[in-house]
């Protein structure tokens, strides 16, 4: 599995690129019944859209569409401007891309018609259409540098998602291990040789080191395979030509006289603005810190129950900060990385592993990062102490349904 995951990542990226380049090549036949006489002969065929102008009545056009096995019927009534009742009829629901392409063409045709009526030359307007691309620059003590916001968002999202996912996976492994040892009564033999706190901490650190080693192997293998795949992709003339042509096609409607960008070079330039060693180092720290905090809580939950079904009442309060932070992070922090809410979520040990990893690619002051790390370490020490007091009692309790009140009693028991 350790070696399979990087291959799966590379395979997924290759599949995404392939789908992005090839797209949906299936041809959609669209019969157009234009009773207004404005659009019928002006809708142009696209890569996957064929427009066929038909005459007759609305009911007759529907029967003809079904009989000819066309995919859609586009009905434009004569009073479309007042009735706002342009319809596309089909046996199956159309995709958003199809509706968007048709709407864009019709809006362009209608705009050109109104400009012509106003005596304005549409050719001049099309030539004068601007196409802007804003390059983000960041001023630092070392000087100015490129700052790709898109790359920062992608890196922050991936890092936060990996931590979010790994805390659940490895924390659950700790909990299940504790439950298994408790239900099989192996724990009674083990605690005769070591203290419960030492046993809990050993289990947490052992699974944590396995997870950390696995992450490092994934990162090294993924980076190596991605480098090789990227080199082959960039040096492949056919693939590069297809990407360039795709960029030209997508830019043509906005700026007909401009050439499409080299998307591979843009991606490489954006990736170059990200300090990957710095992000990797902070990622490993926050993964380990977050794991140690949550795995201690998962271990306490595992010690308090007799089977996995009973863990549900305790899981929500533990996982709620993670879920909340991930949702807020993807909808708020990415747009406001320096806001007070983003700052405080980065300081609280239960939310900082996700919130800080979203913020770091956008730039975080050194003092904020140091304070967040210090609080995370302190949070781990405090959480482990609390969890250990519950764990030392819970692992030897059998056949009793545990409540929060019972956990509080266990916490207060003296050594």
Coordinates of C-alpha atoms in Angstrom, one line a residue:
X1 CA 0.0 0.0 0.0
X2 CA 2.9 2.4 0.8
X3 CA 4.2 2.1 -2.8
X4 CA 0.7 1.8 -4.4
X5 CA -0.6 5.2 -3.2
X6 CA 1.9 7.3 -5.1
X7 CA 1.2 5.4 -8.2
X8 CA -2.6 5.9 -7.7
X9 CA -1.9 9.7 -7.2
X10 CA 0.1 9.9 -10.5
X11 CA -2.5 7.8 -12.2
X12 CA -5.3 10.1 -11.0
X13 CA -3.4 13.2 -12.2
X14 CA -2.7 11.6 -15.6
X15 CA -6.4 10.7 -15.9
X16 CA -7.5 14.2 -15.1
X17 CA -5.1 15.6 -17.7
X18 CA -6.3 13.1 -20.3
X19 CA -10.0 14.0 -19.6
X20 CA -9.2 17.7 -19.6
X21 CA -7.5 17.4 -23.0
X22 CA -9.8 15.0 -24.7
X23 CA -13.0 16.2 -23.1
X24 CA -16.4 14.8 -24.1
X25 CA -16.1 14.0 -27.8
X26 CA -19.7 12.7 -28.2
X27 CA -21.7 14.8 -30.7
X28 CA -25.0 16.3 -29.6
X29 CA -27.5 17.0 -32.3
X30 CA -29.7 20.0 -31.6
X31 CA -32.7 20.9 -33.8
X32 CA -33.4 24.6 -33.7
X33 CA -37.0 25.8 -34.2
X34 CA -36.5 29.6 -34.3
X35 CA -39.9 31.4 -34.8
X36 CA -38.2 34.7 -34.2
X37 CA -35.9 34.4 -37.2
X38 CA -33.0 35.9 -35.1
X39 CA -30.9 32.9 -34.2
X40 CA -31.7 30.0 -36.4
X41 CA -28.9 30.2 -39.0
X42 CA -26.4 32.0 -36.8
X43 CA -25.8 29.3 -34.2
X44 CA -22.4 27.8 -35.1
X45 CA -21.4 24.2 -34.7
X46 CA -18.9 23.4 -32.0
X47 CA -16.6 20.5 -31.2
X48 CA -19.5 18.5 -29.7
X49 CA -22.6 20.5 -30.8
X50 CA -24.3 20.2 -34.2
X51 CA -27.2 22.7 -34.8
X52 CA -29.9 21.7 -37.4
X53 CA -32.5 24.4 -38.3
X54 CA -36.0 23.0 -38.7
X55 CA -39.3 24.5 -39.7
X56 CA -42.9 23.9 -38.7
X57 CA -44.9 24.0 -35.5
X58 CA -43.8 23.4 -32.0
X59 CA -45.6 20.0 -31.7
X60 CA -44.4 18.9 -35.1
X61 CA -40.8 19.8 -34.2
X62 CA -41.0 17.7 -31.0
X63 CA -42.2 14.7 -33.0
X64 CA -39.5 15.2 -35.6
X65 CA -36.9 15.5 -32.9
X66 CA -37.9 12.1 -31.4
X67 CA -38.3 10.5 -34.8
X68 CA -34.9 11.6 -36.0
X69 CA -33.2 10.6 -32.8
X70 CA -31.8 14.1 -32.2
X71 CA -30.7 14.8 -28.7
X72 CA -32.3 18.2 -28.2
X73 CA -34.9 20.6 -29.6
X74 CA -34.1 24.3 -29.0
X75 CA -37.4 26.2 -29.3
X76 CA -37.2 30.0 -29.6
X77 CA -40.7 31.6 -29.8
X78 CA -41.4 34.8 -31.8
X79 CA -42.0 36.7 -28.5
X80 CA -39.0 35.4 -26.7
X81 CA -38.0 38.9 -25.5
X82 CA -41.2 39.5 -23.7
X83 CA -42.2 35.9 -22.7
X84 CA -38.7 34.9 -21.6
X85 CA -39.6 31.4 -22.7
X86 CA -36.8 29.9 -24.7
X87 CA -36.9 26.1 -24.2
X88 CA -34.6 23.2 -24.8
X89 CA -36.5 19.9 -24.9
X90 CA -35.0 16.4 -24.7
X91 CA -35.6 12.9 -23.3
X92 CA -32.7 13.3 -20.9
X93 CA -31.6 16.3 -18.9
X94 CA -28.9 18.3 -20.7
X95 CA -25.6 19.0 -19.0
X96 CA -24.6 22.4 -17.7
X97 CA -21.9 22.8 -20.4
X98 CA -24.4 22.4 -23.2
X99 CA -26.8 25.0 -21.8
X100 CA -23.9 27.3 -21.1
X101 CA -22.5 27.0 -24.6
X102 CA -25.9 27.7 -26.2
X103 CA -26.7 30.6 -23.9
X104 CA -23.3 32.2 -24.6
X105 CA -23.8 31.9 -28.4
X106 CA -27.3 33.3 -28.2
X107 CA -26.3 36.2 -26.1
X108 CA -23.4 37.0 -28.5
X109 CA -25.8 36.9 -31.5
X110 CA -28.3 39.1 -29.8
X111 CA -25.6 41.6 -28.7
X112 CA -24.3 41.8 -32.2
X113 CA -27.8 42.4 -33.6
X114 CA -28.5 45.2 -31.2
X115 CA -25.1 46.9 -31.9
X116 CA -25.8 46.7 -35.6
X117 CA -29.2 48.3 -35.1
X118 CA -27.4 51.1 -33.2
X119 CA -25.0 51.6 -36.1
X120 CA -22.0 50.2 -34.3
X121 CA -19.5 48.1 -36.2
X122 CA -19.2 44.8 -34.2
X123 CA -15.9 43.9 -35.9
X124 CA -14.2 46.9 -34.3
X125 CA -15.7 46.0 -30.9
X126 CA -14.5 42.4 -31.2
X127 CA -11.0 43.6 -32.0
X128 CA -11.0 46.0 -29.1
X129 CA -12.1 43.5 -26.5
X130 CA -9.5 43.4 -23.8
X131 CA -8.0 40.3 -22.3
X132 CA -6.3 40.9 -18.9
X133 CA -4.3 38.6 -16.7
X134 CA -3.3 40.0 -13.3
X135 CA 0.0 38.7 -12.0
X136 CA 0.2 38.7 -8.2
X137 CA 3.4 40.0 -6.7
X138 CA 4.5 39.9 -3.1
X139 CA 6.8 42.4 -1.4
X140 CA 9.1 40.8 1.2
X141 CA 12.2 41.8 3.0
X142 CA 14.2 40.1 0.3
X143 CA 12.4 42.1 -2.4
X144 CA 9.5 41.4 -4.7
X145 CA 8.5 37.9 -5.9
X146 CA 5.8 36.1 -7.7
X147 CA 2.8 35.1 -5.6
X148 CA 0.4 32.7 -7.3
X149 CA -2.8 32.7 -5.4
X150 CA -4.2 29.7 -7.3
X151 CA -1.1 27.6 -6.4
X152 CA -1.4 28.7 -2.8
X153 CA -5.0 27.6 -2.6
X154 CA -4.3 24.2 -4.2
X155 CA -1.3 23.5 -1.9
X156 CA -3.2 24.7 1.2
X157 CA -6.2 22.6 0.3
X158 CA -4.2 19.4 -0.3
X159 CA -2.2 19.8 2.9
X160 CA -5.3 20.5 5.0
X161 CA -7.2 17.7 3.5
X162 CA -4.4 15.2 4.1
X163 CA -4.2 16.2 7.7
X164 CA -8.0 16.1 8.1
X165 CA -8.1 12.6 6.6
X166 CA -5.0 11.2 8.4
X167 CA -6.3 12.3 11.8
X168 CA -9.4 10.3 11.3
X169 CA -7.6 7.3 9.9
X170 CA -4.7 6.9 12.3
X171 CA -6.7 8.1 15.3
X172 CA -9.3 5.5 14.6
X173 CA -6.6 2.9 14.4
X174 CA -5.5 3.8 17.9
X175 CA -9.0 3.6 19.2
X176 CA -9.7 0.2 17.6
X177 CA -6.4 -1.2 18.9
X178 CA -7.3 -0.1 22.5
X179 CA -10.8 -1.7 22.1
X180 CA -9.4 -4.9 20.8
X181 CA -6.9 -5.2 23.6
X182 CA -9.6 -4.5 26.1
X183 CA -12.2 -6.9 24.8
X184 CA -9.7 -9.8 24.5
X185 CA -8.4 -9.1 28.0
X186 CA -4.8 -8.8 26.7
X187 CA -4.7 -5.4 28.5
X188 CA -4.8 -7.1 31.9
X189 CA -1.6 -8.9 31.2
X190 CA 0.2 -5.9 29.7
X191 CA -0.6 -3.5 32.5
X192 CA 1.0 -5.9 34.9
X193 CA 4.3 -5.0 33.3
X194 CA 3.9 -1.3 32.3
X195 CA 1.9 1.6 33.5
X196 CA -1.3 2.5 31.6
X197 CA 0.1 5.9 30.7
X198 CA 3.2 4.3 29.2
X199 CA 1.1 1.8 27.3
X200 CA -1.2 4.5 25.9
X201 CA 1.7 6.7 24.9
X202 CA 3.6 3.8 23.3
X203 CA 0.6 2.9 21.2
X204 CA 0.1 6.5 20.1
X205 CA 3.8 7.0 19.2
X206 CA 4.0 3.6 17.4
X207 CA 1.1 4.2 15.1
X208 CA 2.2 7.8 14.7
X209 CA 5.6 6.8 13.5
X210 CA 4.0 4.4 11.1
X211 CA 1.9 7.1 9.7
X212 CA 4.8 9.6 9.5
X213 CA 7.0 7.1 7.7
X214 CA 4.2 6.3 5.3
X215 CA 3.6 10.0 4.6
X216 CA 7.3 10.5 3.9
X217 CA 7.4 7.6 1.5
X218 CA 4.3 8.9 -0.3
X219 CA 5.8 12.4 -0.6
X220 CA 9.2 11.1 -1.9
X221 CA 7.7 8.6 -4.3
X222 CA 5.0 11.0 -5.5
X223 CA 7.5 13.8 -6.0
X224 CA 9.8 11.6 -8.0
X225 CA 7.1 10.1 -10.1
X226 CA 5.5 13.5 -10.7
X227 CA 8.9 14.9 -11.8
X228 CA 9.4 12.1 -14.3
X229 CA 5.8 12.3 -15.6
X230 CA 5.9 16.1 -15.9
X231 CA 9.2 15.9 -17.8
X232 CA 7.8 13.3 -20.2
X233 CA 4.6 15.4 -20.6
X234 CA 6.4 18.6 -21.3
X235 CA 8.7 17.0 -23.8
X236 CA 5.9 15.2 -25.6
X237 CA 5.2 17.4 -28.6
X238 CA 1.8 15.9 -29.3
X239 CA 0.5 16.5 -25.8
X240 CA 2.0 19.9 -25.6
X241 CA 0.4 20.8 -29.0
X242 CA -3.0 19.6 -27.7
X243 CA -2.8 21.6 -24.5
X244 CA -1.7 24.8 -26.5
X245 CA -4.6 24.3 -28.9
X246 CA -7.1 23.8 -26.1
X247 CA -5.8 27.1 -24.5
X248 CA -6.2 28.9 -27.9
X249 CA -9.8 27.6 -28.3
X250 CA -10.8 28.7 -24.8
X251 CA -9.2 32.2 -25.3
X252 CA -10.6 32.7 -28.8
X253 CA -14.0 33.9 -27.8
X254 CA -12.6 36.5 -25.4
X255 CA -9.6 37.7 -27.5
X256 CA -9.6 36.5 -31.1
X257 CA -6.3 38.1 -32.0
X258 CA -4.4 36.7 -29.0
X259 CA -2.6 33.4 -28.9
X260 CA -3.5 30.8 -26.2
X261 CA -1.1 30.6 -23.3
X262 CA 1.3 27.8 -22.7
X263 CA -0.6 26.2 -19.9
X264 CA 2.1 23.8 -18.9
X265 CA 4.6 26.7 -18.5
X266 CA 2.0 28.7 -16.5
X267 CA 1.5 25.7 -14.2
X268 CA 5.3 25.3 -13.8
X269 CA 5.6 29.0 -13.1
X270 CA 2.8 29.0 -10.5
X271 CA 4.3 25.9 -8.8
X272 CA 7.7 27.7 -8.6
X273 CA 6.2 30.4 -6.4
X274 CA 5.5 27.9 -3.6
X275 CA 8.2 27.2 -1.0
X276 CA 7.7 23.4 -0.9
X277 CA 10.5 22.5 1.6
X278 CA 9.0 25.1 4.1
X279 CA 5.5 23.8 3.6
X280 CA 6.6 20.2 3.8
X281 CA 8.4 20.9 7.2
X282 CA 5.4 22.6 8.7
X283 CA 3.1 19.9 7.3
X284 CA 5.0 17.2 9.1
X285 CA 5.0 19.2 12.3
X286 CA 1.2 19.9 12.2
X287 CA 0.4 16.4 11.1
X288 CA 2.4 14.9 14.1
X289 CA 1.1 17.5 16.6
X290 CA -2.5 17.1 15.5
X291 CA -2.2 13.3 15.4
X292 CA -0.8 13.2 19.0
X293 CA -3.7 15.4 20.3
X294 CA -6.5 13.5 18.6
X295 CA -5.1 10.0 19.0
X296 CA -4.9 10.6 22.8
X297 CA -8.6 11.5 22.8
X298 CA -9.4 8.5 20.5
X299 CA -7.4 6.2 22.9
X300 CA -9.4 7.6 25.9
X301 CA -12.7 6.8 24.0
X302 CA -11.4 3.3 23.2
X303 CA -10.7 2.6 26.8
X304 CA -14.1 3.8 27.9
X305 CA -16.2 1.4 25.7
X306 CA -16.5 -2.3 25.2
X307 CA -17.2 -2.2 21.4
X308 CA -17.0 0.2 18.5
X309 CA -20.7 0.8 18.4
X310 CA -20.6 2.6 21.8
X311 CA -18.0 5.1 20.5
X312 CA -20.5 7.1 18.5
X313 CA -21.7 9.3 21.4
X314 CA -18.1 10.3 22.1
X315 CA -16.9 10.8 18.5
X316 CA -18.9 13.8 17.5
X317 CA -17.5 16.2 20.2
X318 CA -14.0 15.1 19.3
X319 CA -14.3 15.3 15.5
X320 CA -16.5 18.5 15.4
X321 CA -13.6 20.9 15.6
X322 CA -11.9 19.2 12.6
X323 CA -15.1 19.2 10.5
X324 CA -15.9 22.8 11.4
X325 CA -12.4 24.1 10.7
X326 CA -12.2 22.3 7.3
X327 CA -15.5 23.7 6.2
X328 CA -14.7 27.2 7.4
X329 CA -11.2 26.9 5.9
X330 CA -12.3 26.1 2.4
X331 CA -15.0 28.8 2.4
X332 CA -13.6 31.6 4.5
X333 CA -9.9 31.3 5.5
X334 CA -8.8 30.8 1.8
X335 CA -10.4 34.2 1.0
X336 CA -9.4 35.9 4.3
X337 CA -6.1 34.2 5.4
X338 CA -5.2 37.2 7.7
X339 CA -8.6 37.7 9.3
X340 CA -9.1 37.5 13.2
X341 CA -11.1 34.2 12.8
X342 CA -8.3 32.7 10.7
X343 CA -5.8 33.8 13.3
X344 CA -7.6 32.3 16.3
X345 CA -8.3 29.1 14.5
X346 CA -4.6 28.9 13.8
X347 CA -3.8 29.3 17.6
X348 CA -6.3 26.8 19.1
X349 CA -4.5 23.4 19.2
X350 CA -7.7 21.5 18.2
X351 CA -8.1 23.5 15.0
X352 CA -4.6 24.8 14.2
X353 CA -3.4 21.7 12.2
X354 CA -5.9 22.4 9.5
X355 CA -6.3 26.2 9.7
X356 CA -2.6 26.9 9.7
X357 CA -1.9 24.6 6.8
X358 CA -4.5 26.5 4.7
X359 CA -2.8 29.8 5.7
X360 CA 0.8 28.9 5.4
X361 CA 1.0 28.9 1.5
X362 CA -0.4 32.5 1.6
X363 CA 2.3 33.6 4.1
X364 CA 2.2 33.6 7.9
X365 CA 4.3 35.9 10.1
X366 CA 7.1 34.0 12.0
X367 CA 5.8 34.9 15.4
X368 CA 2.3 33.6 14.6
X369 CA 3.8 30.3 13.4
X370 CA 6.0 30.0 16.5
X371 CA 3.1 30.8 18.8
X372 CA 0.9 28.3 17.1
X373 CA 3.5 25.5 17.3
X374 CA 4.1 26.3 21.0
X375 CA 0.4 26.1 21.8
X376 CA 0.1 22.9 19.8
X377 CA 2.8 21.3 21.9
X378 CA 1.2 22.5 25.0
X379 CA -2.2 21.3 23.9
X380 CA -0.7 17.8 23.2
X381 CA 0.8 17.7 26.7
X382 CA -2.5 18.8 28.4
X383 CA -4.7 16.5 26.2
X384 CA -2.5 13.5 26.8
X385 CA -2.6 14.1 30.6
X386 CA -6.4 14.3 30.6
X387 CA -6.7 11.2 28.3
X388 CA -4.3 9.2 30.5
X389 CA -6.4 9.8 33.6
X390 CA -9.4 8.4 31.8
X391 CA -7.5 5.6 30.1
X392 CA -5.9 4.2 33.3
X393 CA -9.4 3.5 34.7
X394 CA -11.4 2.8 31.6
X395 CA -9.2 -0.1 30.3
X396 CA -10.1 -2.2 33.3
X397 CA -13.8 -1.4 33.2
X398 CA -16.1 -4.0 31.6
X399 CA -19.8 -4.4 31.0
X400 CA -20.9 -0.9 32.0
X401 CA -22.3 1.7 29.6
X402 CA -20.2 4.8 30.0
X403 CA -21.5 8.3 30.2
X404 CA -19.8 11.7 30.3
X405 CA -20.6 11.9 34.0
X406 CA -18.8 8.6 34.5
X407 CA -15.8 9.9 32.5
X408 CA -15.6 12.9 34.8
X409 CA -15.5 10.5 37.8
X410 CA -12.7 8.5 36.3
X411 CA -10.7 11.7 35.7
X412 CA -11.1 12.7 39.3
X413 CA -9.9 9.4 40.7
X414 CA -6.6 9.6 42.6
X415 CA -3.7 7.4 41.7

